[in-house]
Amino acid sequence: EIQLVESGGALIQPGGSLRLSCVASGFIFSNYEMNWVRQAPGKGLECVSYIDRDSRIKYYADSVKGRFTISRDNAENSLYLQMNSLTAEDTAIYYCVREDGEPAAKDVWGQGTTVTVSS
Amino acid sequence: AIQMTQSPSSLSASVGDRVIITCRASQDIRNALGWYQQKPGKVPKLLIYAASSLQSGVPSRFSGSGSGTDFILTISSLQPEDFATYYCLQDYSSWHTFGGGTKVEIK
């Protein structure tokens, strides 16, 4: 079964740091580009970060640039998001998402992990 | 960044109705457009990719059309399980952006 399982979400104080993890199974992880997509409470979907198969190309939303770092370990079938200097605006469910390779085809989503930034 | 404008932001419809949702890009995105369905408390699900290609396992009552800047998601005969929020997504540019969403509610 193709699966993405996120972990690492927590309640954290403003200014704090958190590292999200996503473990992939059921497919050849190294063959796929990956993303983090978030959804704030009651809001829409926002692409946070993207990484290509070889970790050579990385993109970030302007709202997180300089604070978040995406990485992957293909040997461990894992995707990561290091989040620093967190603010209340970062409060959201964070989804690990696979790119199928076809246009606009984010075809596999994890169940999400919740990050709450509050004092 | 390319802006994606969805309309309407919400609509009320009855089972069996034909539903049309539109998405407009702020610049030409060719066919780099997808449609996603999200039910309350659930994970988003890919319905359509490449503007008009139906994702495997998605019912044929869903269809997508358009290219360039204007795109349409059509649900030919709304079913009870289709009440949800729908998002368009572009990935033509290096930065991918979602539309604001369209909530489809029961009339």
PDB file of C-alpha atoms in Angstrom:
ATOM      1  CA  GLU A   1       0.000   0.000   0.000  1.00  0.00           C
ATOM      2  CA  ILE A   2       1.291   3.428  -0.936  1.00  0.00           C
ATOM      3  CA  GLN A   3       1.513   5.525   2.198  1.00  0.00           C
ATOM      4  CA  LEU A   4       2.956   8.721   3.634  1.00  0.00           C
ATOM      5  CA  VAL A   5       3.064   9.075   7.411  1.00  0.00           C
ATOM      6  CA  GLU A   6       3.931  12.401   9.000  1.00  0.00           C
ATOM      7  CA  SER A   7       5.091  13.008  12.544  1.00  0.00           C
ATOM      8  CA  GLY A   8       6.615  15.730  14.651  1.00  0.00           C
ATOM      9  CA  GLY A   9       3.717  18.128  15.029  1.00  0.00           C
ATOM     10  CA  ALA A  10       3.293  19.712  18.450  1.00  0.00           C
ATOM     11  CA  LEU A  11       2.198  22.691  20.512  1.00  0.00           C
ATOM     12  CA  ILE A  12       5.137  25.075  20.535  1.00  0.00           C
ATOM     13  CA  GLN A  13       5.781  28.597  21.747  1.00  0.00           C
ATOM     14  CA  PRO A  14       6.353  31.490  19.330  1.00  0.00           C
ATOM     15  CA  GLY A  15       9.989  31.683  18.283  1.00  0.00           C
ATOM     16  CA  GLY A  16      10.484  27.972  18.756  1.00  0.00           C
ATOM     17  CA  SER A  17      11.659  25.297  16.349  1.00  0.00           C
ATOM     18  CA  LEU A  18      10.188  22.024  15.199  1.00  0.00           C
ATOM     19  CA  ARG A  19      11.185  19.284  12.777  1.00  0.00           C
ATOM     20  CA  LEU A  20       8.525  17.444  10.846  1.00  0.00           C
ATOM     21  CA  SER A  21       9.169  14.017   9.363  1.00  0.00           C
ATOM     22  CA  CYS A  22       7.394  11.984   6.708  1.00  0.00           C
ATOM     23  CA  VAL A  23       8.087   8.329   6.038  1.00  0.00           C
ATOM     24  CA  ALA A  24       7.093   6.893   2.675  1.00  0.00           C
ATOM     25  CA  SER A  25       6.237   3.288   1.934  1.00  0.00           C
ATOM     26  CA  GLY A  26       4.822   1.244  -0.922  1.00  0.00           C
ATOM     27  CA  PHE A  27       6.671   3.066  -3.690  1.00  0.00           C
ATOM     28  CA  ILE A  28      10.204   3.996  -4.751  1.00  0.00           C
ATOM     29  CA  PHE A  29      10.596   7.223  -2.815  1.00  0.00           C
ATOM     30  CA  SER A  30      13.712   8.366  -4.668  1.00  0.00           C
ATOM     31  CA  ASN A  31      11.771   8.484  -7.952  1.00  0.00           C
ATOM     32  CA  TYR A  32       9.411  11.224  -6.802  1.00  0.00           C
ATOM     33  CA  GLU A  33       9.506  14.931  -6.131  1.00  0.00           C
ATOM     34  CA  MET A  34       7.928  15.833  -2.812  1.00  0.00           C
ATOM     35  CA  ASN A  35       6.163  18.719  -1.111  1.00  0.00           C
ATOM     36  CA  TRP A  36       4.929  20.048   2.183  1.00  0.00           C
ATOM     37  CA  VAL A  37       1.465  21.620   1.952  1.00  0.00           C
ATOM     38  CA  ARG A  38      -0.248  23.230   4.928  1.00  0.00           C
ATOM     39  CA  GLN A  39      -3.743  24.235   5.901  1.00  0.00           C
ATOM     40  CA  ALA A  40      -4.418  26.739   8.656  1.00  0.00           C
ATOM     41  CA  PRO A  41      -7.587  26.203  10.711  1.00  0.00           C
ATOM     42  CA  GLY A  42     -10.635  26.982   8.574  1.00  0.00           C
ATOM     43  CA  LYS A  43      -8.469  28.131   5.664  1.00  0.00           C
ATOM     44  CA  GLY A  44      -7.399  26.859   2.250  1.00  0.00           C
ATOM     45  CA  LEU A  45      -4.372  24.938   1.074  1.00  0.00           C
ATOM     46  CA  GLU A  46      -0.909  26.486   0.779  1.00  0.00           C
ATOM     47  CA  CYS A  47       2.202  24.995  -0.761  1.00  0.00           C
ATOM     48  CA  VAL A  48       4.987  25.476   1.775  1.00  0.00           C
ATOM     49  CA  SER A  49       7.998  23.786   0.237  1.00  0.00           C
ATOM     50  CA  TYR A  50       9.098  21.547  -2.635  1.00  0.00           C
ATOM     51  CA  ILE A  51      12.135  19.330  -3.201  1.00  0.00           C
ATOM     52  CA  ASP A  52      13.203  17.460  -6.294  1.00  0.00           C
ATOM     53  CA  ARG A  53      14.345  13.845  -6.375  1.00  0.00           C
ATOM     54  CA  ASP A  54      18.031  14.588  -5.831  1.00  0.00           C
ATOM     55  CA  SER A  55      17.625  17.467  -3.353  1.00  0.00           C
ATOM     56  CA  ARG A  56      19.214  19.833  -5.886  1.00  0.00           C
ATOM     57  CA  ILE A  57      16.143  22.037  -6.332  1.00  0.00           C
ATOM     58  CA  LYS A  58      14.171  23.385  -3.376  1.00  0.00           C
ATOM     59  CA  TYR A  59      11.429  25.983  -3.301  1.00  0.00           C
ATOM     60  CA  TYR A  60       9.776  27.783  -0.404  1.00  0.00           C
ATOM     61  CA  ALA A  61       6.725  29.967   0.039  1.00  0.00           C
ATOM     62  CA  ASP A  62       7.665  33.583   0.656  1.00  0.00           C
ATOM     63  CA  SER A  63       5.980  33.314   4.058  1.00  0.00           C
ATOM     64  CA  VAL A  64       8.495  30.689   5.248  1.00  0.00           C
ATOM     65  CA  LYS A  65      11.620  31.537   3.246  1.00  0.00           C
ATOM     66  CA  GLY A  66      14.657  31.811   5.481  1.00  0.00           C
ATOM     67  CA  ARG A  67      12.909  30.064   8.369  1.00  0.00           C
ATOM     68  CA  PHE A  68      12.002  26.621   6.986  1.00  0.00           C
ATOM     69  CA  THR A  69      14.322  24.056   5.392  1.00  0.00           C
ATOM     70  CA  ILE A  70      13.173  21.043   3.411  1.00  0.00           C
ATOM     71  CA  SER A  71      15.333  17.951   3.082  1.00  0.00           C
ATOM     72  CA  ARG A  72      15.061  14.289   2.252  1.00  0.00           C
ATOM     73  CA  ASP A  73      16.919  11.043   2.850  1.00  0.00           C
ATOM     74  CA  ASN A  74      16.220   8.679  -0.016  1.00  0.00           C
ATOM     75  CA  ALA A  75      17.985   5.816   1.752  1.00  0.00           C
ATOM     76  CA  GLU A  76      15.535   6.184   4.644  1.00  0.00           C
ATOM     77  CA  ASN A  77      12.494   6.955   2.442  1.00  0.00           C
ATOM     78  CA  SER A  78      12.009  10.101   4.458  1.00  0.00           C
ATOM     79  CA  LEU A  79      11.120  13.758   3.931  1.00  0.00           C
ATOM     80  CA  TYR A  80      11.748  16.460   6.516  1.00  0.00           C
ATOM     81  CA  LEU A  81      10.789  20.041   7.246  1.00  0.00           C
ATOM     82  CA  GLN A  82      12.883  21.986   9.728  1.00  0.00           C
ATOM     83  CA  MET A  83      10.860  24.944  10.976  1.00  0.00           C
ATOM     84  CA  ASN A  84      12.527  27.769  12.924  1.00  0.00           C
ATOM     85  CA  SER A  85      11.330  31.095  14.320  1.00  0.00           C
ATOM     86  CA  LEU A  86       7.756  29.871  14.385  1.00  0.00           C
ATOM     87  CA  THR A  87       4.881  32.332  14.622  1.00  0.00           C
ATOM     88  CA  ALA A  88       1.154  31.981  15.189  1.00  0.00           C
ATOM     89  CA  GLU A  89       0.689  32.241  11.412  1.00  0.00           C
ATOM     90  CA  ASP A  90       2.473  28.898  11.037  1.00  0.00           C
ATOM     91  CA  THR A  91      -0.292  27.133  12.962  1.00  0.00           C
ATOM     92  CA  ALA A  92      -1.694  24.538  10.565  1.00  0.00           C
ATOM     93  CA  ILE A  93      -1.978  20.940   9.548  1.00  0.00           C
ATOM     94  CA  TYR A  94       1.123  20.053   7.543  1.00  0.00           C
ATOM     95  CA  TYR A  95       0.729  17.466   4.802  1.00  0.00           C
ATOM     96  CA  CYS A  96       3.495  15.488   3.130  1.00  0.00           C
ATOM     97  CA  VAL A  97       2.560  15.203  -0.555  1.00  0.00           C
ATOM     98  CA  ARG A  98       3.953  13.239  -3.504  1.00  0.00           C
ATOM     99  CA  GLU A  99       4.239  14.653  -7.029  1.00  0.00           C
ATOM    100  CA  ASP A 100       3.105  12.164  -9.650  1.00  0.00           C
ATOM    101  CA  GLY A 101       5.097  13.776 -12.443  1.00  0.00           C
ATOM    102  CA  GLU A 102       2.054  14.762 -14.486  1.00  0.00           C
ATOM    103  CA  PRO A 103       0.988  18.436 -14.554  1.00  0.00           C
ATOM    104  CA  ALA A 104      -0.570  19.509 -11.245  1.00  0.00           C
ATOM    105  CA  ALA A 105      -0.799  15.926  -9.996  1.00  0.00           C
ATOM    106  CA  LYS A 106      -0.108  15.811  -6.280  1.00  0.00           C
ATOM    107  CA  ASP A 107      -1.433  12.300  -6.077  1.00  0.00           C
ATOM    108  CA  VAL A 108      -0.568  10.932  -2.623  1.00  0.00           C
ATOM    109  CA  TRP A 109      -1.158  12.814   0.634  1.00  0.00           C
ATOM    110  CA  GLY A 110      -0.304  11.875   4.170  1.00  0.00           C
ATOM    111  CA  GLN A 111      -2.823  12.236   6.978  1.00  0.00           C
ATOM    112  CA  GLY A 112      -1.101  15.379   8.194  1.00  0.00           C
ATOM    113  CA  THR A 113       0.555  16.478  11.403  1.00  0.00           C
ATOM    114  CA  THR A 114      -0.687  19.433  13.449  1.00  0.00           C
ATOM    115  CA  VAL A 115       1.537  22.321  14.417  1.00  0.00           C
ATOM    116  CA  THR A 116       0.150  24.807  16.910  1.00  0.00           C
ATOM    117  CA  VAL A 117       2.183  27.888  17.735  1.00  0.00           C
ATOM    118  CA  SER A 118       0.908  29.523  20.889  1.00  0.00           C
ATOM    119  CA  SER A 119       2.140  30.823  24.211  1.00  0.00           C
TER     120      SER A 119
ATOM    121  CA  ALA B   1       3.597  34.286  -8.143  1.00  0.00           C
ATOM    122  CA  ILE B   2       0.739  33.125 -10.339  1.00  0.00           C
ATOM    123  CA  GLN B   3      -2.620  33.899  -8.728  1.00  0.00           C
ATOM    124  CA  MET B   4      -5.481  31.432  -9.029  1.00  0.00           C
ATOM    125  CA  THR B   5      -8.995  32.825  -8.691  1.00  0.00           C
ATOM    126  CA  GLN B   6     -11.819  30.376  -8.141  1.00  0.00           C
ATOM    127  CA  SER B   7     -15.504  31.120  -8.480  1.00  0.00           C
ATOM    128  CA  PRO B   8     -17.883  30.895  -6.902  1.00  0.00           C
ATOM    129  CA  SER B   9     -16.458  30.693  -3.390  1.00  0.00           C
ATOM    130  CA  SER B  10     -19.512  28.681  -2.407  1.00  0.00           C
ATOM    131  CA  LEU B  11     -22.640  27.292  -3.982  1.00  0.00           C
ATOM    132  CA  SER B  12     -25.760  25.403  -2.994  1.00  0.00           C
ATOM    133  CA  ALA B  13     -26.951  22.584  -5.184  1.00  0.00           C
ATOM    134  CA  SER B  14     -29.237  19.575  -5.118  1.00  0.00           C
ATOM    135  CA  VAL B  15     -28.467  15.936  -5.755  1.00  0.00           C
ATOM    136  CA  GLY B  16     -28.582  15.385  -9.498  1.00  0.00           C
ATOM    137  CA  ASP B  17     -27.648  18.957 -10.392  1.00  0.00           C
ATOM    138  CA  ARG B  18     -24.923  19.822 -12.846  1.00  0.00           C
ATOM    139  CA  VAL B  19     -22.268  21.862 -11.048  1.00  0.00           C
ATOM    140  CA  ILE B  20     -19.645  24.060 -12.663  1.00  0.00           C
ATOM    141  CA  ILE B  21     -16.666  25.580 -10.851  1.00  0.00           C
ATOM    142  CA  THR B  22     -14.249  27.902 -12.589  1.00  0.00           C
ATOM    143  CA  CYS B  23     -10.628  28.762 -11.985  1.00  0.00           C
ATOM    144  CA  ARG B  24      -8.755  31.619 -13.632  1.00  0.00           C
ATOM    145  CA  ALA B  25      -4.980  31.981 -13.661  1.00  0.00           C
ATOM    146  CA  SER B  26      -3.286  35.369 -13.620  1.00  0.00           C
ATOM    147  CA  GLN B  27      -1.161  34.279 -16.584  1.00  0.00           C
ATOM    148  CA  ASP B  28      -0.988  31.496 -19.154  1.00  0.00           C
ATOM    149  CA  ILE B  29      -0.347  28.155 -17.407  1.00  0.00           C
ATOM    150  CA  ARG B  30      -0.913  25.920 -20.448  1.00  0.00           C
ATOM    151  CA  ASN B  31      -2.528  22.752 -19.000  1.00  0.00           C
ATOM    152  CA  ALA B  32      -0.734  22.745 -15.645  1.00  0.00           C
ATOM    153  CA  LEU B  33      -3.939  22.716 -13.658  1.00  0.00           C
ATOM    154  CA  GLY B  34      -5.353  20.189 -11.224  1.00  0.00           C
ATOM    155  CA  TRP B  35      -8.560  19.885  -9.220  1.00  0.00           C
ATOM    156  CA  TYR B  36      -8.754  18.566  -5.660  1.00  0.00           C
ATOM    157  CA  GLN B  37     -11.652  17.607  -3.415  1.00  0.00           C
ATOM    158  CA  GLN B  38     -11.536  17.945   0.347  1.00  0.00           C
ATOM    159  CA  LYS B  39     -14.259  16.764   2.691  1.00  0.00           C
ATOM    160  CA  PRO B  40     -14.447  18.157   6.248  1.00  0.00           C
ATOM    161  CA  GLY B  41     -11.725  16.694   8.429  1.00  0.00           C
ATOM    162  CA  LYS B  42     -10.291  14.700   5.555  1.00  0.00           C
ATOM    163  CA  VAL B  43      -7.198  14.791   3.385  1.00  0.00           C
ATOM    164  CA  PRO B  44      -7.398  16.478  -0.049  1.00  0.00           C
ATOM    165  CA  LYS B  45      -7.893  14.098  -2.955  1.00  0.00           C
ATOM    166  CA  LEU B  46      -6.705  14.528  -6.532  1.00  0.00           C
ATOM    167  CA  LEU B  47      -9.578  14.462  -9.031  1.00  0.00           C
ATOM    168  CA  ILE B  48      -8.209  15.920 -12.272  1.00  0.00           C
ATOM    169  CA  TYR B  49      -4.668  16.613 -13.454  1.00  0.00           C
ATOM    170  CA  ALA B  50      -3.297  18.212 -16.610  1.00  0.00           C
ATOM    171  CA  ALA B  51      -6.529  20.218 -16.800  1.00  0.00           C
ATOM    172  CA  SER B  52      -8.659  17.375 -18.161  1.00  0.00           C
ATOM    173  CA  SER B  53      -7.189  13.991 -17.197  1.00  0.00           C
ATOM    174  CA  LEU B  54      -9.260  11.993 -14.735  1.00  0.00           C
ATOM    175  CA  GLN B  55      -7.281  10.495 -11.874  1.00  0.00           C
ATOM    176  CA  SER B  56      -7.587   6.732 -11.558  1.00  0.00           C
ATOM    177  CA  GLY B  57     -10.555   5.703  -9.440  1.00  0.00           C
ATOM    178  CA  VAL B  58     -12.380   9.026  -9.712  1.00  0.00           C
ATOM    179  CA  PRO B  59     -15.986   8.750 -10.959  1.00  0.00           C
ATOM    180  CA  SER B  60     -16.578   9.817 -14.548  1.00  0.00           C
ATOM    181  CA  ARG B  61     -19.165  12.404 -13.483  1.00  0.00           C
ATOM    182  CA  PHE B  62     -16.157  14.611 -12.753  1.00  0.00           C
ATOM    183  CA  SER B  63     -14.534  16.302 -15.737  1.00  0.00           C
ATOM    184  CA  GLY B  64     -12.131  19.134 -16.339  1.00  0.00           C
ATOM    185  CA  SER B  65     -11.592  21.429 -19.282  1.00  0.00           C
ATOM    186  CA  GLY B  66      -9.703  24.525 -20.300  1.00  0.00           C
ATOM    187  CA  SER B  67      -6.205  25.671 -21.054  1.00  0.00           C
ATOM    188  CA  GLY B  68      -4.219  28.868 -20.851  1.00  0.00           C
ATOM    189  CA  THR B  69      -5.903  30.967 -18.168  1.00  0.00           C
ATOM    190  CA  ASP B  70      -9.469  29.662 -17.864  1.00  0.00           C
ATOM    191  CA  PHE B  71     -10.436  26.273 -16.491  1.00  0.00           C
ATOM    192  CA  ILE B  72     -13.637  24.505 -15.497  1.00  0.00           C
ATOM    193  CA  LEU B  73     -14.462  21.597 -13.201  1.00  0.00           C
ATOM    194  CA  THR B  74     -17.817  20.027 -14.024  1.00  0.00           C
ATOM    195  CA  ILE B  75     -19.747  17.556 -11.898  1.00  0.00           C
ATOM    196  CA  SER B  76     -22.353  16.221 -14.290  1.00  0.00           C
ATOM    197  CA  SER B  77     -24.805  14.880 -11.707  1.00  0.00           C
ATOM    198  CA  LEU B  78     -24.073  15.823  -8.111  1.00  0.00           C
ATOM    199  CA  GLN B  79     -24.109  12.928  -5.659  1.00  0.00           C
ATOM    200  CA  PRO B  80     -24.453  13.071  -1.861  1.00  0.00           C
ATOM    201  CA  GLU B  81     -20.791  12.179  -1.428  1.00  0.00           C
ATOM    202  CA  ASP B  82     -19.707  15.138  -3.599  1.00  0.00           C
ATOM    203  CA  PHE B  83     -20.558  17.780  -1.033  1.00  0.00           C
ATOM    204  CA  ALA B  84     -17.111  19.106  -0.215  1.00  0.00           C
ATOM    205  CA  THR B  85     -14.680  21.926  -0.916  1.00  0.00           C
ATOM    206  CA  TYR B  86     -12.906  21.938  -4.281  1.00  0.00           C
ATOM    207  CA  TYR B  87      -9.546  23.550  -4.994  1.00  0.00           C
ATOM    208  CA  CYS B  88      -7.687  24.205  -8.212  1.00  0.00           C
ATOM    209  CA  LEU B  89      -3.883  24.075  -8.272  1.00  0.00           C
ATOM    210  CA  GLN B  90      -1.347  25.331 -10.791  1.00  0.00           C
ATOM    211  CA  ASP B  91       2.206  24.055 -11.058  1.00  0.00           C
ATOM    212  CA  TYR B  92       3.238  25.781 -14.266  1.00  0.00           C
ATOM    213  CA  SER B  93       5.541  28.129 -12.403  1.00  0.00           C
ATOM    214  CA  SER B  94       8.255  26.942 -10.060  1.00  0.00           C
ATOM    215  CA  TRP B  95       6.001  28.010  -7.232  1.00  0.00           C
ATOM    216  CA  HIS B  96       2.720  26.098  -7.043  1.00  0.00           C
ATOM    217  CA  THR B  97      -0.440  27.884  -5.953  1.00  0.00           C
ATOM    218  CA  PHE B  98      -3.939  26.790  -5.002  1.00  0.00           C
ATOM    219  CA  GLY B  99      -7.140  28.666  -5.639  1.00  0.00           C
ATOM    220  CA  GLY B 100      -9.153  29.856  -2.668  1.00  0.00           C
ATOM    221  CA  GLY B 101     -11.600  26.963  -2.820  1.00  0.00           C
ATOM    222  CA  THR B 102     -15.264  26.431  -3.667  1.00  0.00           C
ATOM    223  CA  LYS B 103     -17.525  24.960  -1.005  1.00  0.00           C
ATOM    224  CA  VAL B 104     -20.361  22.893  -2.470  1.00  0.00           C
ATOM    225  CA  GLU B 105     -23.265  22.668  -0.032  1.00  0.00           C
ATOM    226  CA  ILE B 106     -26.609  20.925  -0.014  1.00  0.00           C
ATOM    227  CA  LYS B 107     -29.556  23.042  -1.115  1.00  0.00           C
TER     228      LYS B 107
END
